[in-house]
CSV table of N, CA and C in Angstrom, one decimal:
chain,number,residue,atom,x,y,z
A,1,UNK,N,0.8,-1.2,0.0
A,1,UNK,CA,0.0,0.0,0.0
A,1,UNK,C,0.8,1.3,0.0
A,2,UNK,N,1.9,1.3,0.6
A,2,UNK,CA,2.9,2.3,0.8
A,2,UNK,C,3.6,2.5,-0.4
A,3,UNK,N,3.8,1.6,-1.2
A,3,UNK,CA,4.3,1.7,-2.9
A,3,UNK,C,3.2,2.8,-3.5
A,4,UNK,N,2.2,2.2,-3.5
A,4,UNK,CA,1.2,3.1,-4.5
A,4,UNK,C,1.1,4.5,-4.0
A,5,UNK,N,1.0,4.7,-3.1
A,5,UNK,CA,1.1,5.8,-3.0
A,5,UNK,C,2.1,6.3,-2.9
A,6,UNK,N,3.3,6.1,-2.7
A,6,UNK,CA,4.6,6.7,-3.1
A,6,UNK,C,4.5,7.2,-4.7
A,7,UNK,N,4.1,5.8,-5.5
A,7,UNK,CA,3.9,6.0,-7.1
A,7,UNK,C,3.3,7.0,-7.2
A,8,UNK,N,2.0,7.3,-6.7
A,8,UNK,CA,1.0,8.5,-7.4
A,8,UNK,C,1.4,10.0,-7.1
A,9,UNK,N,2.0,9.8,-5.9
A,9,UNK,CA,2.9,10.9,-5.2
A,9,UNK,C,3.6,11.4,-6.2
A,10,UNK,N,4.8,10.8,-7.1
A,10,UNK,CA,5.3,11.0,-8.0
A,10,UNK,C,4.8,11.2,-9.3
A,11,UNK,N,3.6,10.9,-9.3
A,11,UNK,CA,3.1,11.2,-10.4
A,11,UNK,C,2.5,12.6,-10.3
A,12,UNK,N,2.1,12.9,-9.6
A,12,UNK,CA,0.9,13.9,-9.1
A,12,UNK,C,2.4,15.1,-8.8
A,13,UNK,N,3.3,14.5,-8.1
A,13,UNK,CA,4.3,16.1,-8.4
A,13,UNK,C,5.3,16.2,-10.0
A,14,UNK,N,5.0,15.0,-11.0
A,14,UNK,CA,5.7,14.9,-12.3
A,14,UNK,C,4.4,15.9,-12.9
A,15,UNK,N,2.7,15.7,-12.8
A,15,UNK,CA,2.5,16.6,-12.9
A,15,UNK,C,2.3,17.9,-12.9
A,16,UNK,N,2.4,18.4,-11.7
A,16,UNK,CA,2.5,20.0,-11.2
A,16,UNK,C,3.6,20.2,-12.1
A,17,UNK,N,4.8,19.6,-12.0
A,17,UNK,CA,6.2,20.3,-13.0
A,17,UNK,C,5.7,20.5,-14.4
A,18,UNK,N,5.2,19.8,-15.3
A,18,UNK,CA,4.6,19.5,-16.3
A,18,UNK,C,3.5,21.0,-16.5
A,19,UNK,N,2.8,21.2,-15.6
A,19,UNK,CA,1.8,22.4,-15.8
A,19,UNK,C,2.4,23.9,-15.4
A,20,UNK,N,3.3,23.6,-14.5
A,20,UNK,CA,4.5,24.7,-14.3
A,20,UNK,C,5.2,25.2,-15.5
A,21,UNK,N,5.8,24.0,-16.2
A,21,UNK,CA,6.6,24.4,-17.1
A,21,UNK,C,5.6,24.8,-18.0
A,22,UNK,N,4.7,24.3,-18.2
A,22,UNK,CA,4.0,25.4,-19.7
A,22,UNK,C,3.1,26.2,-19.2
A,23,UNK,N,2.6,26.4,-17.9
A,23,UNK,CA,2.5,28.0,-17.7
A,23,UNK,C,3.9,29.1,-17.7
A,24,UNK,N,5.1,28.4,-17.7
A,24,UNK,CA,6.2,29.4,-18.0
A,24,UNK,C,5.9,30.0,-19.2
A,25,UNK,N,5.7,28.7,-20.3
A,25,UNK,CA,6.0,28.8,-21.5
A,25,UNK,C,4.9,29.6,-22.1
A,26,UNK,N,3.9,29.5,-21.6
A,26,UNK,CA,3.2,30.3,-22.1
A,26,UNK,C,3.1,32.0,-21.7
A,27,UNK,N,3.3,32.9,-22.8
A,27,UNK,CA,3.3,34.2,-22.5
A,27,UNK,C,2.6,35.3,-22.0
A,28,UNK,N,2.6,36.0,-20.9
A,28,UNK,CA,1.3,36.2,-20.0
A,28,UNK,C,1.6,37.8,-19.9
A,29,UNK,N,1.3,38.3,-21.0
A,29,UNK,CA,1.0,40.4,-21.0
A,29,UNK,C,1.3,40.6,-19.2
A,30,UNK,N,0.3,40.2,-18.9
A,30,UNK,CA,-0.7,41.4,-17.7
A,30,UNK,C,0.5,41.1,-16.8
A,31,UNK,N,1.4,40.0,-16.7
A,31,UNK,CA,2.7,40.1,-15.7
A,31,UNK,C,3.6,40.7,-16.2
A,32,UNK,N,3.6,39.9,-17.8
A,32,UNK,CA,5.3,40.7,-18.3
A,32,UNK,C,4.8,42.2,-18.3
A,33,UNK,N,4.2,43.0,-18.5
A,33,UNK,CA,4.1,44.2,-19.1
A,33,UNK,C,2.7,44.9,-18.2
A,34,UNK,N,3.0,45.8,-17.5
A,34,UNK,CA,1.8,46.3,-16.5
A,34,UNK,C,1.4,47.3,-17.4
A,35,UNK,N,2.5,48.1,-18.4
A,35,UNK,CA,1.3,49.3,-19.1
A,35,UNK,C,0.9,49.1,-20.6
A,36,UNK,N,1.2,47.6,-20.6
A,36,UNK,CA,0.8,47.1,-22.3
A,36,UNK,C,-0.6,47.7,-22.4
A,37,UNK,N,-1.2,48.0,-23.3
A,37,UNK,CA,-2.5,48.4,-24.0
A,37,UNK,C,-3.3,47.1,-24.1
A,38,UNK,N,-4.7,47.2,-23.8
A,38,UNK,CA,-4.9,46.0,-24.2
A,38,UNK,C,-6.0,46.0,-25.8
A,39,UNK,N,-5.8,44.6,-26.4
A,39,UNK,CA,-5.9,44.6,-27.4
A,39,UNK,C,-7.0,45.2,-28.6
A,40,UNK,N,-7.7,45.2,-27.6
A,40,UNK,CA,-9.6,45.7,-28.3
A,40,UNK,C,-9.2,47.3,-28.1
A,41,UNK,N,-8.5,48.0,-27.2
A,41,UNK,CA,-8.0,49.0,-26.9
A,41,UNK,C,-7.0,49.9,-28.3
A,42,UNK,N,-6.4,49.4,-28.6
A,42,UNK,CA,-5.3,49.4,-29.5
A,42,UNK,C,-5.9,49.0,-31.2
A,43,UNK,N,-6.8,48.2,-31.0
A,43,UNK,CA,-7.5,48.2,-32.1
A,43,UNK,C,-8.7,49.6,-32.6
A,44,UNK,N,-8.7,50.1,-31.5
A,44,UNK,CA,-10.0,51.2,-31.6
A,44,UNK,C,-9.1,52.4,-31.4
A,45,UNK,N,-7.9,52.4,-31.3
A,45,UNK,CA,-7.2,54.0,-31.3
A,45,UNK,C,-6.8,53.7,-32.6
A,46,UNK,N,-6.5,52.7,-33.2
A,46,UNK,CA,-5.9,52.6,-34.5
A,46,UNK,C,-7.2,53.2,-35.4
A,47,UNK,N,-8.7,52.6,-35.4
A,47,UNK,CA,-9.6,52.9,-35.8
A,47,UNK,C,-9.5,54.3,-36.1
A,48,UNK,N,-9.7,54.7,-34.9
A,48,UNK,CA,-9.5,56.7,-34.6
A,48,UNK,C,-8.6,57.1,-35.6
A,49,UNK,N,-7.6,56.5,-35.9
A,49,UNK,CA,-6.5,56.9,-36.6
A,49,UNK,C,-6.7,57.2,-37.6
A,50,UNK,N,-7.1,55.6,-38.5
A,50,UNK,CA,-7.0,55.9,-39.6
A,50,UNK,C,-8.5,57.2,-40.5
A,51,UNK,N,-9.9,57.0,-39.0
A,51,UNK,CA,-10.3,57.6,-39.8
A,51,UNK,C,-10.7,59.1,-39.8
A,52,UNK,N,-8.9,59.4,-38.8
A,52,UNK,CA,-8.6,60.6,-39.1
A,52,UNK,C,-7.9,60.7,-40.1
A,53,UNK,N,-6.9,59.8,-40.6
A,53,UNK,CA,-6.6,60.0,-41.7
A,53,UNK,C,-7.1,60.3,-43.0
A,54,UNK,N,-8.3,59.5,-43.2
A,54,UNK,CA,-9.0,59.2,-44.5
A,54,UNK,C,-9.8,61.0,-44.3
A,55,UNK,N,-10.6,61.4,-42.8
A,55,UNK,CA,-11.0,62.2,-42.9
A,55,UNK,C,-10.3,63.6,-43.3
A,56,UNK,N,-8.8,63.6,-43.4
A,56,UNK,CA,-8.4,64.8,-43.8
A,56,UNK,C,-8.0,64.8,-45.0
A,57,UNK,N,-7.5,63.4,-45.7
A,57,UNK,CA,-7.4,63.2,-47.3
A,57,UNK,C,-8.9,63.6,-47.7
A,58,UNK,N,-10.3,63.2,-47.0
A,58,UNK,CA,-11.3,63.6,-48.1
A,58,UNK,C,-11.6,65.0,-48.1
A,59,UNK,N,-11.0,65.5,-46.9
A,59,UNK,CA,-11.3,67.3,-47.5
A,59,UNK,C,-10.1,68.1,-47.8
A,60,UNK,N,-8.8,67.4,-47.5
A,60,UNK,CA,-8.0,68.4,-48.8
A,60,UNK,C,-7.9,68.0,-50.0
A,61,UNK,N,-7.8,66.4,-49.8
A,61,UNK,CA,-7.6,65.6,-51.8
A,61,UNK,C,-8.4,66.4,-52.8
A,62,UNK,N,-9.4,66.8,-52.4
A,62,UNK,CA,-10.4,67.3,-53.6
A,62,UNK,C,-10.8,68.3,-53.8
A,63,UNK,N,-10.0,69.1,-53.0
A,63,UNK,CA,-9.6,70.8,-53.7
A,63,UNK,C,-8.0,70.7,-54.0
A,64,UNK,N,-7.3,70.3,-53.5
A,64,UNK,CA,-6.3,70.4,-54.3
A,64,UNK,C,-6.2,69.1,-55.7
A,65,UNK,N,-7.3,68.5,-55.8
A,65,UNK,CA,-7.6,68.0,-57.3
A,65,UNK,C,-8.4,69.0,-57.8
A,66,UNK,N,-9.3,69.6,-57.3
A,66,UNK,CA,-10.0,70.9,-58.4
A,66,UNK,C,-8.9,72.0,-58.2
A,67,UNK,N,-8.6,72.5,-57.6
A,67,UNK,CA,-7.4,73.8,-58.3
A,67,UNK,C,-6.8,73.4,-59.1
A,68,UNK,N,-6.1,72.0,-58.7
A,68,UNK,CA,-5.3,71.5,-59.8
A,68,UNK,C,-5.0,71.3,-61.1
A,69,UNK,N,-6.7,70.3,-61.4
A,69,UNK,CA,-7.1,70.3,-63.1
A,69,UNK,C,-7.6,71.7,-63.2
A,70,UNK,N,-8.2,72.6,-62.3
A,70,UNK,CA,-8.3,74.3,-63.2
A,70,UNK,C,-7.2,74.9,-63.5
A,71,UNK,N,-6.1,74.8,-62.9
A,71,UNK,CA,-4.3,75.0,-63.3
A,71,UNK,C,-4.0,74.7,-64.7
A,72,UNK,N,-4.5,73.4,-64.2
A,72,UNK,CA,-3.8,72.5,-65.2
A,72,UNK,C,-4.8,73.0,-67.2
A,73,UNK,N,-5.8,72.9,-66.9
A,73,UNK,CA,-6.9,72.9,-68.4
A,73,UNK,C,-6.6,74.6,-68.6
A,74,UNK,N,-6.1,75.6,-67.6
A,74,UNK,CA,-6.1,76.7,-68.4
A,74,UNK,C,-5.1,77.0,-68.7
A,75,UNK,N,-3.7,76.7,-68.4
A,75,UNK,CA,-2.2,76.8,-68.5
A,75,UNK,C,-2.1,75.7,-69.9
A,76,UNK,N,-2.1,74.4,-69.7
A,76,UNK,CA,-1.6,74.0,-70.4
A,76,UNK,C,-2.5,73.8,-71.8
A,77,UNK,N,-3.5,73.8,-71.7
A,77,UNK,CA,-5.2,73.1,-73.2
A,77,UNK,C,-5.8,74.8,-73.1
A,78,UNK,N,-5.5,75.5,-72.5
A,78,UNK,CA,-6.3,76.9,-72.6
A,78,UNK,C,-7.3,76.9,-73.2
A,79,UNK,N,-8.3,76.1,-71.8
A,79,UNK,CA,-9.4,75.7,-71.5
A,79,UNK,C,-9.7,76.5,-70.4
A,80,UNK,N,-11.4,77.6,-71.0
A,80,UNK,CA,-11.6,78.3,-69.9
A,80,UNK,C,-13.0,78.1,-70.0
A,81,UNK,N,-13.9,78.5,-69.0
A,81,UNK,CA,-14.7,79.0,-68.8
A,81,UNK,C,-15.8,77.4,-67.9
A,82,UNK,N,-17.1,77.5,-68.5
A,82,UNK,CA,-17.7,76.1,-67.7
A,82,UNK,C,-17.1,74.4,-68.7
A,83,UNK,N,-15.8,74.7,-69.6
A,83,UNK,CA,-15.4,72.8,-69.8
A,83,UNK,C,-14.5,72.7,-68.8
A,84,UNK,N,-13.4,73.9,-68.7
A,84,UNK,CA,-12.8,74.2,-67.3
A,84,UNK,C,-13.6,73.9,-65.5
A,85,UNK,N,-14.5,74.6,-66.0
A,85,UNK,CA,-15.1,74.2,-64.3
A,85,UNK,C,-15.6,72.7,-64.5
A,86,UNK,N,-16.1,72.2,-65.6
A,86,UNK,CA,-16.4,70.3,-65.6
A,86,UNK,C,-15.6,69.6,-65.2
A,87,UNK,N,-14.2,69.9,-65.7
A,87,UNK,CA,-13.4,69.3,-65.5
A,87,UNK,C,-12.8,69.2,-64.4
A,88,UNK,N,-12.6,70.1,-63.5
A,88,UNK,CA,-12.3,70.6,-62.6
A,88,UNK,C,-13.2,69.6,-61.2
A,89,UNK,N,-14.7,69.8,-61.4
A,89,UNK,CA,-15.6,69.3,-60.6
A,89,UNK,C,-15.3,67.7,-60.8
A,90,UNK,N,-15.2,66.9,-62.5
A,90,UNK,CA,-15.1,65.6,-61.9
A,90,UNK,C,-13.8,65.6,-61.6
A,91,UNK,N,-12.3,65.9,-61.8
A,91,UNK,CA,-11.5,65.1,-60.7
A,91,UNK,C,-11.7,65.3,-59.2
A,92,UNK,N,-12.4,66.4,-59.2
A,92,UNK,CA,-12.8,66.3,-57.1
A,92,UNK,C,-13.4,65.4,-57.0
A,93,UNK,N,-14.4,65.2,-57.6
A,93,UNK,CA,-15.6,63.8,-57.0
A,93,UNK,C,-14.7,62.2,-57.3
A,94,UNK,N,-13.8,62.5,-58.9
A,94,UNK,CA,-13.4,60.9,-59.0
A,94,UNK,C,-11.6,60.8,-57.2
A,95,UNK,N,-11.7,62.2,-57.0
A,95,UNK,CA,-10.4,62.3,-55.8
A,95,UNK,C,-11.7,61.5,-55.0
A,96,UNK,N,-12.6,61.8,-54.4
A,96,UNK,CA,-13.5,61.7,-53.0
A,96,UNK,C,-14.0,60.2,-53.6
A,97,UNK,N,-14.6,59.8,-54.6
A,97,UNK,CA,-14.2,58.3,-54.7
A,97,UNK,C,-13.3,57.3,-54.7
A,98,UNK,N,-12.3,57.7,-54.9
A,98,UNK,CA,-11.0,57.1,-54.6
A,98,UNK,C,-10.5,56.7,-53.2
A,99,UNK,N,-10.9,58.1,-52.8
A,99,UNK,CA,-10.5,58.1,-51.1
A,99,UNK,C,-11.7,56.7,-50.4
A,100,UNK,N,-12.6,57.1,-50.9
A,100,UNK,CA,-13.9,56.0,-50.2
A,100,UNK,C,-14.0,55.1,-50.6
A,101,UNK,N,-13.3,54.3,-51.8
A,101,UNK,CA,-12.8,53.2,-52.2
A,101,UNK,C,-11.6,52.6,-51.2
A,102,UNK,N,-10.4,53.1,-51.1
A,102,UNK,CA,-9.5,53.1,-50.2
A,102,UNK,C,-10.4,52.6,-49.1
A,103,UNK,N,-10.8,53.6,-48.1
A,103,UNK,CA,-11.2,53.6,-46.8
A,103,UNK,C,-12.4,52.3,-46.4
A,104,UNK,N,-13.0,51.7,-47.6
A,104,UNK,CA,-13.8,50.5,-47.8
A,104,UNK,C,-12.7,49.3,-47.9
A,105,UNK,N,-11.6,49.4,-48.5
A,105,UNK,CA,-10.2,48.0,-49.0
A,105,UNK,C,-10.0,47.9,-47.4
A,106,UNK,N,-9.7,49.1,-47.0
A,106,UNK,CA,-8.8,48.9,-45.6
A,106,UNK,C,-10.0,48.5,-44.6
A,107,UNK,N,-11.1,48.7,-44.3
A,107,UNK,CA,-11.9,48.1,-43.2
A,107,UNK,C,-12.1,46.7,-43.6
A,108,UNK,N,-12.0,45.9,-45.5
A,108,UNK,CA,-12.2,44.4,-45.4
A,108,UNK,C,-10.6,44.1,-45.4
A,109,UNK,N,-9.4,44.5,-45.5
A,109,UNK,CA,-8.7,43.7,-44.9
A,109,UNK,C,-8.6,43.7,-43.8
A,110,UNK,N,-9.2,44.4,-42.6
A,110,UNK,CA,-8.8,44.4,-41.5
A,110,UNK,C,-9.6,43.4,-40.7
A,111,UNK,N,-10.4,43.5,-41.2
A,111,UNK,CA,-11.5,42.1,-40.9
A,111,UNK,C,-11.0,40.6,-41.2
A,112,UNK,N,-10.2,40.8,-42.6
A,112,UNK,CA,-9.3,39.3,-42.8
A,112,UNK,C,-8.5,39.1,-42.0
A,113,UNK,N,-7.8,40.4,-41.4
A,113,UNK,CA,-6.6,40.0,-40.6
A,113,UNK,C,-7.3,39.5,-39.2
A,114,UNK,N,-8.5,40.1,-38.9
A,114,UNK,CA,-8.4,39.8,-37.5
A,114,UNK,C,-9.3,38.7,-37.5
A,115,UNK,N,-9.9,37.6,-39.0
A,115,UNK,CA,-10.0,36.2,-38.9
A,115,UNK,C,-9.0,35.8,-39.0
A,116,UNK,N,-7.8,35.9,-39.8
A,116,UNK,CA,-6.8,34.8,-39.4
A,116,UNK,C,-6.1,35.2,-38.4
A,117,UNK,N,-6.2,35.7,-37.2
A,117,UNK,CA,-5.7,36.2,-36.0
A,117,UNK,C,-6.3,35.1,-35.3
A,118,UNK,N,-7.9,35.4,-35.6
A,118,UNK,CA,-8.4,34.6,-34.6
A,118,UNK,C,-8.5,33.1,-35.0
A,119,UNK,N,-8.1,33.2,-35.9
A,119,UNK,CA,-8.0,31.0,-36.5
A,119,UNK,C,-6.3,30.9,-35.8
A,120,UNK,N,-5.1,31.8,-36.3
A,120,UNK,CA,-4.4,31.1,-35.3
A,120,UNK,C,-4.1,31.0,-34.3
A,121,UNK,N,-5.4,32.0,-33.1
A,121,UNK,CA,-5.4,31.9,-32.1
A,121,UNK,C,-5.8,30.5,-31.5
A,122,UNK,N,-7.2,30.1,-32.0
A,122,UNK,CA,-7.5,28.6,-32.2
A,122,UNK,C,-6.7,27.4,-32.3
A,123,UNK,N,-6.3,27.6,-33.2
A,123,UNK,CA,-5.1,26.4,-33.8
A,123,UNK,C,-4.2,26.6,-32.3
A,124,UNK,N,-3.5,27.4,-32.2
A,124,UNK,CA,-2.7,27.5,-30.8
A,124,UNK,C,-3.4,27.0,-29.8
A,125,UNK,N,-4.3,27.4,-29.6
A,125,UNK,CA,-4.7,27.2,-28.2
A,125,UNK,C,-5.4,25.4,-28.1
A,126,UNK,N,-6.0,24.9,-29.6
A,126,UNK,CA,-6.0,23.5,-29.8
A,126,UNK,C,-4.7,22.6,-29.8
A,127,UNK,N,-3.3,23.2,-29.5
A,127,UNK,CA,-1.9,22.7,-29.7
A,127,UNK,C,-1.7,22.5,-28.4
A,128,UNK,N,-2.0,23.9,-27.8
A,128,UNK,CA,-1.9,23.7,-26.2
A,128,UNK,C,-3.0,21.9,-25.4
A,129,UNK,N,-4.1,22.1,-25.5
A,129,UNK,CA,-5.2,21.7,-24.9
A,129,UNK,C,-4.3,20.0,-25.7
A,130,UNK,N,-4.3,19.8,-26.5
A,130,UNK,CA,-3.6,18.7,-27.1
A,130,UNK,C,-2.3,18.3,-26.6
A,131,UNK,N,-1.1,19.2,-26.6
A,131,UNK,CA,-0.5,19.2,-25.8
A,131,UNK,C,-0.4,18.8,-24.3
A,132,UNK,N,-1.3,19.1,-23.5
A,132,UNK,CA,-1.3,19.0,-22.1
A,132,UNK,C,-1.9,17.5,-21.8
A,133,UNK,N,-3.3,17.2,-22.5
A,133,UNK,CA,-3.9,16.0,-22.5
A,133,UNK,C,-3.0,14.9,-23.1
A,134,UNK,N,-2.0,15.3,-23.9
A,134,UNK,CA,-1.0,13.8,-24.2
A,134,UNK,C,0.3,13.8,-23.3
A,135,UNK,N,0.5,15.0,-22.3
A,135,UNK,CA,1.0,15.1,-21.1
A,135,UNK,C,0.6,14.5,-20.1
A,136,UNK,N,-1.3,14.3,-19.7
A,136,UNK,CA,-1.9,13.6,-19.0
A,136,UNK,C,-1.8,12.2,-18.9
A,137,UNK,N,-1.8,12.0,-20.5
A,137,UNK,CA,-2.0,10.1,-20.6
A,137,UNK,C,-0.7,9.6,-20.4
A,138,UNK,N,0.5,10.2,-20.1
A,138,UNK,CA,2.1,9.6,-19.9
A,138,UNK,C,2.2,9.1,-18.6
């Protein structure tokens, strides 16, 4: 009787080492790092970002596209009057579709990235749970 339980003893502390060591292994923010950002957090100031960015490209892109082709059709084609102002009006609108084209690419890749973020988060974390259970049966 004193065998067996000596055995399980050893088993049960080959254990704990076992779940020690890959809680080492595994990487834990909120210890390593007390002022890391956390991730939903950093995704939504990036948001802010970009659509400050997009919002200052759609209101200067499209006057400095209409001054531009007006520059441009009276200096060089001396082109005046309302073919000049046509022209003028569609490159602003084809500048502000462009821009909202852009700012539509970047919200669906961002969406791709953060499904395969979340599939390799899965896959990891099925490596782990797989890992540990063929830890168990040894």
């Amino acid at each position: 009787m004193g065998r067996r339980k000596k055995r399980n003893d050893q088993l049960q502390t080959a254990n704990d080492a076992d779940v020690a060591m890959q809680q080492q292994s595994e990487p834990n923010t909120e210890q390593d790092d007390p002022y890391s950002i956390p991730l939903h957090s950093r995704q939504a100031a990036f948001a802010i970002l970009w659509l400050l960015v997009y919002s200052f490209a759609m209101f200067t892109l499209p006057f400095g596209a209409f001054y531009g082709m007006k520059s441009l059709l009276l200096e060089q084609f001396q082109i005046d009057g309302f073919n000049n102002t046509c022209g003028s009006v569609l490159a602003a609108v084809l500048t502000v579709n462009g821009i909202i084209i852009l700012y539509a690419m970047r919200g669906f890749k961002e969406v791709e990235e953060e499904d395969r973020d979340r599939q390799m988060r899965k896959a990891n974390d099925d490596h782990i749970v797989a890992a540990s259970e063929s830890s168990k049966t040894k």
